[in-house]
Coordinates of C-alpha atoms and ligand atoms in Angstrom, one line a residue:
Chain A
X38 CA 38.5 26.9 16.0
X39 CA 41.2 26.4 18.4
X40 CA 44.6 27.3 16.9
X41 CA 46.6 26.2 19.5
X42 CA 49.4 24.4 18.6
X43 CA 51.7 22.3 20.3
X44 CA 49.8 20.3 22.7
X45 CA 47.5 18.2 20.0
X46 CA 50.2 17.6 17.8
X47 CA 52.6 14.5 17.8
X48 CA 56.3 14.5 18.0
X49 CA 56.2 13.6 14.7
X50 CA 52.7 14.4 12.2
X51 CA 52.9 12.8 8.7
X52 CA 51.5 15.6 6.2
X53 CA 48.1 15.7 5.2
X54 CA 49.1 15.8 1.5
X55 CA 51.9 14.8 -0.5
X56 CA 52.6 19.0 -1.4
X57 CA 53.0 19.9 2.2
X58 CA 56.2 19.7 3.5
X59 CA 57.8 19.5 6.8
X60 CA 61.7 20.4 6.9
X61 CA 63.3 18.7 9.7
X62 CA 64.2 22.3 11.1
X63 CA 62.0 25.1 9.4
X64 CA 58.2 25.7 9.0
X65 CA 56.4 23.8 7.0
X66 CA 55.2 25.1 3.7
X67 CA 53.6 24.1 0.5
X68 CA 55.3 22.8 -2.5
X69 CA 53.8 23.2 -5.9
X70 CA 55.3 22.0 -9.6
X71 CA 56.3 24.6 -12.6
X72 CA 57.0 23.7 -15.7
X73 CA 59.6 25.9 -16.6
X74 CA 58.5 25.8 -20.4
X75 CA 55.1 27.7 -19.9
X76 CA 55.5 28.1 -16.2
X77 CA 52.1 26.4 -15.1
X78 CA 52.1 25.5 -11.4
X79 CA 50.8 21.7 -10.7
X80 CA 50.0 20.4 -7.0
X81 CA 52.1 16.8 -6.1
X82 CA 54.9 15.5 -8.3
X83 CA 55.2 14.5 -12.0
X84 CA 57.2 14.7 -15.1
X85 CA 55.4 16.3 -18.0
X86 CA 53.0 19.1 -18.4
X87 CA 49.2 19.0 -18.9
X88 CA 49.4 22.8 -19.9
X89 CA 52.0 22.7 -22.8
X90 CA 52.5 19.1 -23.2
X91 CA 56.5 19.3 -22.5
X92 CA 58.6 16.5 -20.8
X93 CA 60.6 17.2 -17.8
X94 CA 61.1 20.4 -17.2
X95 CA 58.7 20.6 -13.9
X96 CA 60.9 22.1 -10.9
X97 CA 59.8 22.7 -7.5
X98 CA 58.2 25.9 -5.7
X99 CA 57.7 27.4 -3.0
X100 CA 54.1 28.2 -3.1
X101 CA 53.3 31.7 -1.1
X102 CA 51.4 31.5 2.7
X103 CA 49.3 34.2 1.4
X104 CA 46.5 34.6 -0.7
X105 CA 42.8 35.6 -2.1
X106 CA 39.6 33.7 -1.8
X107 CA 38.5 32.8 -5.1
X108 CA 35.3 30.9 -4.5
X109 CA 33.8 28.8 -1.6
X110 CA 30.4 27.1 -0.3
X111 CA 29.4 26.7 2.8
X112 CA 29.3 22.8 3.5
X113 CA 26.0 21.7 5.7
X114 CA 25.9 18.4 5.3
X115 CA 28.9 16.0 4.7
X116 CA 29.6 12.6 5.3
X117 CA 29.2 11.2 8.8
X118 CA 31.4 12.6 11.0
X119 CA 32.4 15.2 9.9
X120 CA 31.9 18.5 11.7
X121 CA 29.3 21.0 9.8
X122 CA 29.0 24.1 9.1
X123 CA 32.8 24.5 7.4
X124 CA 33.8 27.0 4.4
X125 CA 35.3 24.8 1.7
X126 CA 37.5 27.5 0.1
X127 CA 39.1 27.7 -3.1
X128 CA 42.5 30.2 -3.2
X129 CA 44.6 31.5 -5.5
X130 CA 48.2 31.7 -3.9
X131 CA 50.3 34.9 -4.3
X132 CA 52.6 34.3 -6.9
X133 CA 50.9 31.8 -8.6
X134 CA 48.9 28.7 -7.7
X135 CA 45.9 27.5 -6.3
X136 CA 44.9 25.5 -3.7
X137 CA 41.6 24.3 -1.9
X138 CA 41.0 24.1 2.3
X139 CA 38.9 24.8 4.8
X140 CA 38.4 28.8 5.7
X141 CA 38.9 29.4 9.4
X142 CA 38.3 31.7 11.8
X143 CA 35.4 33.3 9.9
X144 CA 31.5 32.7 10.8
X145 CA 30.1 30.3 7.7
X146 CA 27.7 33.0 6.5
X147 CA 27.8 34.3 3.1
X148 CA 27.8 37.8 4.8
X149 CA 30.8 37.1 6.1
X150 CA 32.7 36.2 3.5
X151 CA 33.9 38.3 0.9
X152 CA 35.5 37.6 -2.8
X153 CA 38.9 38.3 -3.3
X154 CA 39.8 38.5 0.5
X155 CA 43.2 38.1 1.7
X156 CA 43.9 35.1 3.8
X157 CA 46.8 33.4 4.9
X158 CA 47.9 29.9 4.9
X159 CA 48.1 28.8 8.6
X160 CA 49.2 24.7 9.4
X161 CA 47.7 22.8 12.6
X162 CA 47.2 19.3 13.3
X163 CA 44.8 17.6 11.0
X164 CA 41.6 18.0 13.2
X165 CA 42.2 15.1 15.7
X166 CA 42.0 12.8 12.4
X167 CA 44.9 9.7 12.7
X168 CA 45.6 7.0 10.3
X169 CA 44.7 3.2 10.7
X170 CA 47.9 3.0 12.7
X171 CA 47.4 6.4 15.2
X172 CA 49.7 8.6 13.4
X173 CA 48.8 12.3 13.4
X174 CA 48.7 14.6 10.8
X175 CA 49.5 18.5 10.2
X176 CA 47.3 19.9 7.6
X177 CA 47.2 23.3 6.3
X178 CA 44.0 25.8 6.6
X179 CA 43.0 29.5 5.6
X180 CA 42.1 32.6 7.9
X181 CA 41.6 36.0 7.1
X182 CA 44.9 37.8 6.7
X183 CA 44.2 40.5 9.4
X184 CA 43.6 37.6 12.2
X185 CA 45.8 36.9 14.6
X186 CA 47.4 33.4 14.0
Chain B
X275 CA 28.7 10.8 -45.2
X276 CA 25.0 9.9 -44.6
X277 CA 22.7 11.7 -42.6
X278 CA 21.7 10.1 -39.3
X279 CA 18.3 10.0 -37.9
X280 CA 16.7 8.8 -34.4
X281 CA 13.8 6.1 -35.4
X282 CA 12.9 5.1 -32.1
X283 CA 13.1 6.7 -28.4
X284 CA 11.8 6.6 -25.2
X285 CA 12.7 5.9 -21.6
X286 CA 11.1 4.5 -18.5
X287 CA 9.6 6.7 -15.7
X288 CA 12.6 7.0 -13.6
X289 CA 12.0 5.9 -10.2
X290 CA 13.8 4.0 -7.6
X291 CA 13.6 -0.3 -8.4
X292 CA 16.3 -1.9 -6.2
X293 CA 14.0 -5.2 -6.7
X294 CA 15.7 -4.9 -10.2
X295 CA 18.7 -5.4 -12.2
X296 CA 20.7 -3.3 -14.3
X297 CA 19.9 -4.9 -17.6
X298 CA 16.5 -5.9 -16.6
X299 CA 15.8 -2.1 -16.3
X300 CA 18.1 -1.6 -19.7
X301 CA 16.0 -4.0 -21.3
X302 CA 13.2 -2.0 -20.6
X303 CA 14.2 0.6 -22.5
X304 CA 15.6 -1.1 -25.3
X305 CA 12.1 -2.5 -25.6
X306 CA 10.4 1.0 -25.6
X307 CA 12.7 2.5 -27.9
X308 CA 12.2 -0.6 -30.4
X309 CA 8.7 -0.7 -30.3
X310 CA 8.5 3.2 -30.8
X311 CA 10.0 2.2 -34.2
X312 CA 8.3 -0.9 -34.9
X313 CA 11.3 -2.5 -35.1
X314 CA 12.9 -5.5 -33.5
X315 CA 16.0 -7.0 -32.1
X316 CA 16.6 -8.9 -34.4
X317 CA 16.8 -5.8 -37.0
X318 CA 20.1 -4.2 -34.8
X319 CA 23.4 -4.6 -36.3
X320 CA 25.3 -3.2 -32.8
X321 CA 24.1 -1.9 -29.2
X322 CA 26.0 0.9 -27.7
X323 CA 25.5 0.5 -23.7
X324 CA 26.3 3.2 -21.3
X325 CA 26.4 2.4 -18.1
X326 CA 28.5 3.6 -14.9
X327 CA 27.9 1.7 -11.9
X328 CA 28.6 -2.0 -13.5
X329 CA 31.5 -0.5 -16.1
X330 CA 33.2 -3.6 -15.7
X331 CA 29.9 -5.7 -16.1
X332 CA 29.3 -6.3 -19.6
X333 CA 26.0 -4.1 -18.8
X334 CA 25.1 -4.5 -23.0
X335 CA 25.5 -8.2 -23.5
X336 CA 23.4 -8.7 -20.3
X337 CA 21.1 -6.5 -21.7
X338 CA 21.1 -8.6 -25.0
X339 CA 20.6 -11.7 -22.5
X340 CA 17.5 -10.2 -21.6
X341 CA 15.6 -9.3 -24.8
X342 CA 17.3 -11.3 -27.3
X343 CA 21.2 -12.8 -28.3
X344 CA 21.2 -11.9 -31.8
X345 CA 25.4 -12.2 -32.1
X346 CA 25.9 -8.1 -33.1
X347 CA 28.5 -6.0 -31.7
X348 CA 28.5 -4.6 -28.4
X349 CA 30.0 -1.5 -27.2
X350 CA 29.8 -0.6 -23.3
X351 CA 31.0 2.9 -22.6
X352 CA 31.4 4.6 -19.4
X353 CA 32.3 8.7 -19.1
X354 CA 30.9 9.7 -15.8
X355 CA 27.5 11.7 -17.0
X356 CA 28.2 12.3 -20.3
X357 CA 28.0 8.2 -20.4
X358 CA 24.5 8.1 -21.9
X359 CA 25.5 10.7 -24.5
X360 CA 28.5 9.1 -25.4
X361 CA 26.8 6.3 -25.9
X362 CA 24.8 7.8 -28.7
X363 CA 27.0 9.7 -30.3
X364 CA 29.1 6.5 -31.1
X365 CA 26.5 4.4 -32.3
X366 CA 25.8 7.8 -34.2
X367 CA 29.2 7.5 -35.8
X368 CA 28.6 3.9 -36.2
X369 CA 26.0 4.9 -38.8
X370 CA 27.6 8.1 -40.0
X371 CA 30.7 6.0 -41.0
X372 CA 28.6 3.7 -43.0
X373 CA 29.2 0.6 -41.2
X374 CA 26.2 0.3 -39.6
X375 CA 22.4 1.2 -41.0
X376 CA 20.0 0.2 -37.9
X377 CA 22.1 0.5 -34.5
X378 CA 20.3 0.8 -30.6
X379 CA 21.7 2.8 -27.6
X380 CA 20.7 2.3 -24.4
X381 CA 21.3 4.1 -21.4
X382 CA 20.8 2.7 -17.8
X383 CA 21.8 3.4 -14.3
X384 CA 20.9 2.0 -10.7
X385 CA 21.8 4.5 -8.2
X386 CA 22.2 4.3 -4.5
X387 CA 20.8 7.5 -2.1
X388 CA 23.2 10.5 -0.6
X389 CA 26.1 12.0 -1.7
X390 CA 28.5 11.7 -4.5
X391 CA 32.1 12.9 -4.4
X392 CA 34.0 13.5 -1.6
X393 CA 37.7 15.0 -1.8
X394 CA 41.3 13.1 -1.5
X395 CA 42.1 9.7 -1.8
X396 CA 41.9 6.7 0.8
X397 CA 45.4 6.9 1.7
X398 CA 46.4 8.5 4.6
X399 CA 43.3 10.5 6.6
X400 CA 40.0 11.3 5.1
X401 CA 40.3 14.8 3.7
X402 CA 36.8 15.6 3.0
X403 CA 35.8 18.5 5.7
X404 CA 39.8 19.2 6.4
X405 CA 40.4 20.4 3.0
X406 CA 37.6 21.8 1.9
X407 CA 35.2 19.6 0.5
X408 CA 34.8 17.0 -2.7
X409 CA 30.8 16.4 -2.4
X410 CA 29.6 17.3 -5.8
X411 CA 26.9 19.5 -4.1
X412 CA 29.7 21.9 -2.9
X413 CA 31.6 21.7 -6.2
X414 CA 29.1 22.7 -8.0
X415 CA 28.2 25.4 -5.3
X416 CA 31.4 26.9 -5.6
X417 CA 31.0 26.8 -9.6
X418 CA 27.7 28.9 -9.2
X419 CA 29.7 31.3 -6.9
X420 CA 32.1 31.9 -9.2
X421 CA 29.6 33.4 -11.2
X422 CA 28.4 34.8 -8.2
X423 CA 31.9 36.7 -7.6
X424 CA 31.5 37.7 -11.7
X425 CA 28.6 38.8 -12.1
X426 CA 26.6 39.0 -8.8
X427 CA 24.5 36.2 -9.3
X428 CA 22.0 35.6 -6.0
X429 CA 21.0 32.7 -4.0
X430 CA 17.8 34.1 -4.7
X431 CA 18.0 33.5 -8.9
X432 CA 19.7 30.0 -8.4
X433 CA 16.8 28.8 -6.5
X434 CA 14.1 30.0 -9.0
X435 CA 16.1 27.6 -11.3
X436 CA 14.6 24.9 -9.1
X437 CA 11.2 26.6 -9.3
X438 CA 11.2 26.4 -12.5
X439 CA 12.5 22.9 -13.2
X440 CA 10.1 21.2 -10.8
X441 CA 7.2 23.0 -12.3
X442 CA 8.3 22.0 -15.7
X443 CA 7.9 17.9 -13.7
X444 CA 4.6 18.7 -12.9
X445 CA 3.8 18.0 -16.8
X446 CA 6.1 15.2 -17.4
X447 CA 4.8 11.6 -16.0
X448 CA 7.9 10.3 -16.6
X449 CA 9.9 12.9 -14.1
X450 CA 10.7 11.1 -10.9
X451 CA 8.5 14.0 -9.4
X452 CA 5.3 16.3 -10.0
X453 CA 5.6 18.7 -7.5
X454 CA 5.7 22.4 -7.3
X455 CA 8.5 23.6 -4.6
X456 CA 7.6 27.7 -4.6
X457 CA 10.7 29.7 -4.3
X458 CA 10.4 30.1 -0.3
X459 CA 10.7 26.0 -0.2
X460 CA 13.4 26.0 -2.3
X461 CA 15.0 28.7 -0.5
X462 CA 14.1 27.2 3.5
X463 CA 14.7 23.6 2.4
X464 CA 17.9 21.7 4.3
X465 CA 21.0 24.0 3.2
X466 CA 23.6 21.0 1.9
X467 CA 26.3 23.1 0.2
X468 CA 25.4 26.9 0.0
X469 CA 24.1 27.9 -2.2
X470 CA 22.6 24.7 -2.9
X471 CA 19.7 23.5 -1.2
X472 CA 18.5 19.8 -0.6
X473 CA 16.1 21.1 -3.6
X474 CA 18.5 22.3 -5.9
X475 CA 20.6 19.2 -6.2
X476 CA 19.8 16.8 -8.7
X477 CA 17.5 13.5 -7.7
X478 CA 19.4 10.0 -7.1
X479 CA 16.9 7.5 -9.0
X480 CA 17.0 4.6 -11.5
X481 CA 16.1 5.0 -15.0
X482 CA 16.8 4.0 -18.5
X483 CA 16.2 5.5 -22.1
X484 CA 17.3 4.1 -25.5
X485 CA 17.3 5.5 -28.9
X486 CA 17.2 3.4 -32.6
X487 CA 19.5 5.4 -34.8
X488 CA 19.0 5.0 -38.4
X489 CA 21.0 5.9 -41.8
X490 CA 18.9 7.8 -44.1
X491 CA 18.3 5.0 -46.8
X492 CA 17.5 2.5 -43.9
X493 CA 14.8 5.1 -42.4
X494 CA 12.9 5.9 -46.4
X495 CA 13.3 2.1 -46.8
X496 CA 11.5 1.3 -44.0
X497 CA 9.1 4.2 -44.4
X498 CA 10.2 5.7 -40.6
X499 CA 10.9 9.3 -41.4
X500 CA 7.6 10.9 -40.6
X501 CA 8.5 10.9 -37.3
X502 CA 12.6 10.8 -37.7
X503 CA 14.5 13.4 -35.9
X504 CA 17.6 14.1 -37.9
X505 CA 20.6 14.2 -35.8
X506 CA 22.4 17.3 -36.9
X507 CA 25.2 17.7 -34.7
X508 CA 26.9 15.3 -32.4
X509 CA 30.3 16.6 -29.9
X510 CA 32.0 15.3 -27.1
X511 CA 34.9 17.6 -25.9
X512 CA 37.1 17.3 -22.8
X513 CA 38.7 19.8 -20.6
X514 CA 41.0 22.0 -21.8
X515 CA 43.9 22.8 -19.0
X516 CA 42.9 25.7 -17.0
X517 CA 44.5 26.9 -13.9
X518 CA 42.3 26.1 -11.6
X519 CA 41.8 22.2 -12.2
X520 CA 43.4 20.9 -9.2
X521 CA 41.3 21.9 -7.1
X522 CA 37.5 23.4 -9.2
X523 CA 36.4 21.1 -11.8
X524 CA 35.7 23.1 -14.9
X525 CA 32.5 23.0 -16.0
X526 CA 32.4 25.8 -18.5
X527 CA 35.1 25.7 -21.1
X528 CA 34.4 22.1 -22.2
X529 CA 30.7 23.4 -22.5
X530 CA 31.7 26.7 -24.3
X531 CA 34.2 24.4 -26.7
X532 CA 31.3 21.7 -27.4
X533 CA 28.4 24.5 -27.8
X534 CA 30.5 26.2 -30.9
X535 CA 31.3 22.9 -32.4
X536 CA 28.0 21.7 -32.5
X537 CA 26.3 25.1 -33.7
X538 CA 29.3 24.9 -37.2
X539 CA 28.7 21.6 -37.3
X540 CA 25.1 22.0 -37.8
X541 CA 25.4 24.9 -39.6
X542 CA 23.2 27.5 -37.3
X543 CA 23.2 29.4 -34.1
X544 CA 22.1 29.6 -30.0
X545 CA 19.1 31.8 -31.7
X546 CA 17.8 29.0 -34.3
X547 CA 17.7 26.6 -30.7
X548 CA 13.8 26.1 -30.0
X549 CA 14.5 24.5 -26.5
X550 CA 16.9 23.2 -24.6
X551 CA 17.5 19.6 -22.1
X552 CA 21.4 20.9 -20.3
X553 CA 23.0 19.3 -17.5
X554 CA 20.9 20.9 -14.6
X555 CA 23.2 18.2 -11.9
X556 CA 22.5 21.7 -9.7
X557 CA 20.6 24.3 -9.5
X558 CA 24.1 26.5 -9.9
X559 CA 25.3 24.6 -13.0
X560 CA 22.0 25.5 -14.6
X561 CA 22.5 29.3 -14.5
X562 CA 26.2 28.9 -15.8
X563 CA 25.0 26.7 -19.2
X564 CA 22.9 29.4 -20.7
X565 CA 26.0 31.0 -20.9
X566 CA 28.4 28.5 -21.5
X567 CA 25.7 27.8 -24.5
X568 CA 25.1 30.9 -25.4
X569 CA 21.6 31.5 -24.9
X570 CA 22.2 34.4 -23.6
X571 CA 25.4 37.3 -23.4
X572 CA 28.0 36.2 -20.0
X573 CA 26.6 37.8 -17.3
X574 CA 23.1 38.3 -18.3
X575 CA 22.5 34.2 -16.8
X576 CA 20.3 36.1 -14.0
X577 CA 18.3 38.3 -15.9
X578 CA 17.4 35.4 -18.5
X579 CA 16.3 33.2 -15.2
X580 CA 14.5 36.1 -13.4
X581 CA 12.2 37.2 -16.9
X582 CA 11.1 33.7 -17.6
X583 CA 12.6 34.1 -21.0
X584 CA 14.1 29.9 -20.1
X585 CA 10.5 28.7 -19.0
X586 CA 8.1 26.7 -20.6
X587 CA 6.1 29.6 -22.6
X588 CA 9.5 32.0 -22.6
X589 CA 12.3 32.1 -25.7
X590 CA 14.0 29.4 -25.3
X591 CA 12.7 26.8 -22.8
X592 CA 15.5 24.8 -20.6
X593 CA 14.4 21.6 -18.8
X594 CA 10.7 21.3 -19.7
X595 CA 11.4 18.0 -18.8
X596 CA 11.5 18.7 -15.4
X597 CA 15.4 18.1 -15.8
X598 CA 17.8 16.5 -13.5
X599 CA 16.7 18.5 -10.7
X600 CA 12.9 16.7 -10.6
X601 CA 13.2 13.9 -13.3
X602 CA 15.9 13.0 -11.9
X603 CA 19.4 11.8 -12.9
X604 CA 20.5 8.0 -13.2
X605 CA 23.9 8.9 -14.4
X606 CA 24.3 6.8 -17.4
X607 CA 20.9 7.2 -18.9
X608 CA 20.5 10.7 -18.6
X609 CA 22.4 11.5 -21.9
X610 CA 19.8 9.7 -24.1
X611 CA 16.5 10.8 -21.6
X612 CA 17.4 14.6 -22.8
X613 CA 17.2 13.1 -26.6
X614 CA 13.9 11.2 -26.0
X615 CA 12.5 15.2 -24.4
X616 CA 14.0 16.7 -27.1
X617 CA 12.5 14.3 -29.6
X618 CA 9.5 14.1 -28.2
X619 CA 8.7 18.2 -28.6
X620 CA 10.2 17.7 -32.4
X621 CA 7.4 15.1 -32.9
X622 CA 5.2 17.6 -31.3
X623 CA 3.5 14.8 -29.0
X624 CA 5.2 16.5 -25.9
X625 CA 1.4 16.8 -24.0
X626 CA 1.3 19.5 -21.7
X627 CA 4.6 20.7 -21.6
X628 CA 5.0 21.0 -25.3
X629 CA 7.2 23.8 -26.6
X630 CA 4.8 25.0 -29.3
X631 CA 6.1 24.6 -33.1
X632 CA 9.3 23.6 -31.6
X633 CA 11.7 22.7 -35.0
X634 CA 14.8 22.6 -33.5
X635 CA 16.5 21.3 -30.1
X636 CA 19.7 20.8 -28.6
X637 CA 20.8 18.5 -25.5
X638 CA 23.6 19.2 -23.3
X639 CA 25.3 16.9 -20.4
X640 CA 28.6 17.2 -18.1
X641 CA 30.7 14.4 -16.8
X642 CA 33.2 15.8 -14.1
X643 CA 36.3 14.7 -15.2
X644 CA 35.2 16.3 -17.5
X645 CA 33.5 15.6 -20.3
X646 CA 30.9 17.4 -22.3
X647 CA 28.5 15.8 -24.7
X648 CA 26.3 18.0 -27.2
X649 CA 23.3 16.9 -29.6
X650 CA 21.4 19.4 -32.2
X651 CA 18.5 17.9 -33.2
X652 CA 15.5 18.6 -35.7
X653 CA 12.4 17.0 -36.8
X654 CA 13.0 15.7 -40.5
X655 CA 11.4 17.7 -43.3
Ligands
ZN862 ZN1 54.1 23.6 -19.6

């Protein structure tokens, strides 16, 4: 996959999700929720905890660029469309946190993909996909930790 | 508390009947399960309806419309695939709480072909493929490769689930299919989400199965209990937080939570089980439920699948009824379909596929979301 940025991206991409942020000047990043009561990390805003039950004491991370790879399949068929075959990963952020994307720069065979692998988070436009009204979107993906970005 | 017994089960052969309607093919089964008791309509004091794709559509009163408006009570529940199970655990309660004495459940879904699921919302852009993906094929593959990463679980052992499962059809006319798939078919047929195969995900199809539940004064009084099945244990759990939520439904903890319930509530253990009906949605979830029901020690899922010890003829049988995998799975009528199997080895008038002196039996579904619906049955002494 072409990691190019720059050229397909828009002055101005909306985020793919509500949890990725793009600073006005700065890299974009990830922002998770903690309750600060029993410190469980929650993806997209809200009040109370599902962990512990408290009210109001969720405060905004940081969530780390860098990671493992929990789990994954390899996706083979998908909804027309949509370009197959992709890893769908599942990865658990260092520091807490985890998050689910699509694993690039690695060939989709189980061979090829190892448990507990370090990958970074890298962000690039949302693969060509625009909104009803032709915005474009930065979205955030994984590749192995030793690849060059 | 009375004792609650099943009086009357049964289901149709699940197929695909888009000449039909919902109730019309709810009806159905109401009328199977009635005349397996000899009973009527007009003897039910409520109908428990579980249904998912008309939730909103008053699924049980146009069932009632069908075979009979006798003015009782009517519940319609909806709880993803636990919905059929639900369903009969609360017009079980009905009866355990002494309101009712003679209550029906009926389970009965309509489903359309391809793929359920599908990840993110519809605002914004589609994120299905950009973020990884929703499709419950690949959900449930990346369950199975959890194990996978714990206990190096192979492609190789999820697929003979499917082996198994369809061989078990072979014997069931009531399975959507009677076909054997041998382990290379499995393994060769169209890759949808690794490690799940076109033939290791669960069938689409139509269906419906109702069971007359019965306190144990109404079933002597009506001289029913030489074929009751005494209902003894009924638990539906949710999911317990975990950290991984957000983003990999969990599939195990509600199971594990809902498997030691039911064994204290009915008083005995995984080893007392005779055979087994679990949520087979995917091959992977199979392989993840003899743990998560203790059939077996964590980790030893594999071994248990590669010895035959969960075939027809091994320990403890799992799917004899061809499962969800070849029966197939029409969502809200799947929960009562594993009571009729279940029953129907109890009764010991299982044909083929009977699990011989089969005494006791428990049934197991998952709705992602999640909830988890258990049932301990035996055949009344
Ligand atoms: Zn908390």
């Amino acid at each position: 996959m072409d990691l190019d940025t720059g050229e397909t991206m828009s002055d101005n991409p909306l985020p793919a999700v509500d949890y990725l942020k793009i600073p006005e000047d700065g890299d974009p990043y990830l922002e998770g929720y903690k309750c600060s009561s029993c410190e469980a990390i929650f993806l997209g805003e809200r009040a109370n905890c599902s962990k512990c039950g408290e009210r109001d004491q969720m405060e905004t991370v940081t969530l780390a660029n860098s990671g493992t790879l929990y789990a994954y399949s390899i996706v083979h068929r998908s909804f027309p469309g949509i370009d197959v075959p992709y890893i769908s990963a599942i990865v658990d952020l260092e520091g807490g946190g985890t998050i689910k994307g699509n694993l690039i720069n690695v060939d989709p065979e189980p061979e090829k993909i190892e448990f507990g692998m370090p990958v970074d988070v890298v962000y690039d436009d949302a693969l060509g996909r625009k909104d009803g009204e032709g915005n474009s979107y930065l979205s955030y993906f994984f590749q192995p930790s030793n690849a060059a970005s | 508390m009375t004792d609650a017994y099943v009086v009357g089960v049964d289901m149709i052969k699940f197929g695909r009947f888009p000449d039909r309607t919902v109730p019309q093919i709810g009806a159905e089964a109401a009328h199977l399960a009635l005349d397996d008791s000899g009973l009527t309509i007009q003897d039910m004091e409520a109908l428990y309806c579980g249904n998912l794709g008309q939730a909103s559509g008053m699924v049980g009163q146009r069932i009632l419309q069908e075979i009979g408006q006798t003015g009782i009570p009517v519940v319609n529940v909806s709880n993803a695939c636990a919905t059929g199970a639900t369903a009969f655990r609360e017009a079980w309660a009905s009866v355990k709480a002494g309101l009712y004495d003679l209550v029906i459940a009926v389970g009965v879904e309509q489903m359309g072909k391809g793929l359920l699921g599908g990840a993110g919302g519809s605002k914004g852009i589609s994120k299905e493929g950009l973020l990884g993906s929703g499709t419950m094929p690949s959900v449930f593959a990346e369950a199975g490769m959890e194990h996978a990463r714990n206990y190096g679980t192979t492609f190789e052992q999820f697929a003979k689930v499917s082996v198994k499962n369809h061989h078990h059809s072979t014997m069931n006319p009531k399975a959507m299919y009677q076909i054997e798939t041998p382990l290379d078919t499995v393994m060769n047929a169209e890759m949808i989400s690794y490690p799940n195969t076109k033939l290791m995900c669960s069938v689409n199809v139509d269906g419906s199965a109702a069971a007359i539940i019965a306190s144990e004064k109404k079933a002597k009084e009506l001289g029913l209990m030489s074929r009751a099945i005494k209902v003894r244990a009924s638990v539906l759990t949710s999911d317990p937080w975990q950290e991984r939520d957000l983003v990999m439904p969990d599939v195990n903890t509600c199971t594990r939570k809902a498997a030691a319930a039911a064994y204290e509530m009915a008083g005995l253990g995984a080893e007392d089980i005779d055979l087994v009906e679990l949520h087979d949605c995917f091959a992977t979830a199979e392989i993840l439920h003899y743990e998560n029901l203790g059939l077996c020690e964590d980790g030893e899922a594999g071994r248990m699948i590669d010895e035959g010890e969960v075939a027809l003829g091994g320990k403890v049988p799992v799917n004899v009824s061809g499962g969800l995998l070849s029966k197939g799975h029409p969502l809200g009528a799947t929960g009562i379909a594993n009571i009729y199997e279940v029953s129907t080895h109890l009764r010991g008038e299982a044909g083929q596929r009977q699990v011989e002196g089969a005494r006791i039996g428990l049934t197991h579904v998952i709705g992602l979301g999640s909830a988890c619906g258990i049932h301990i049955l035996e055949k009344a002494s």
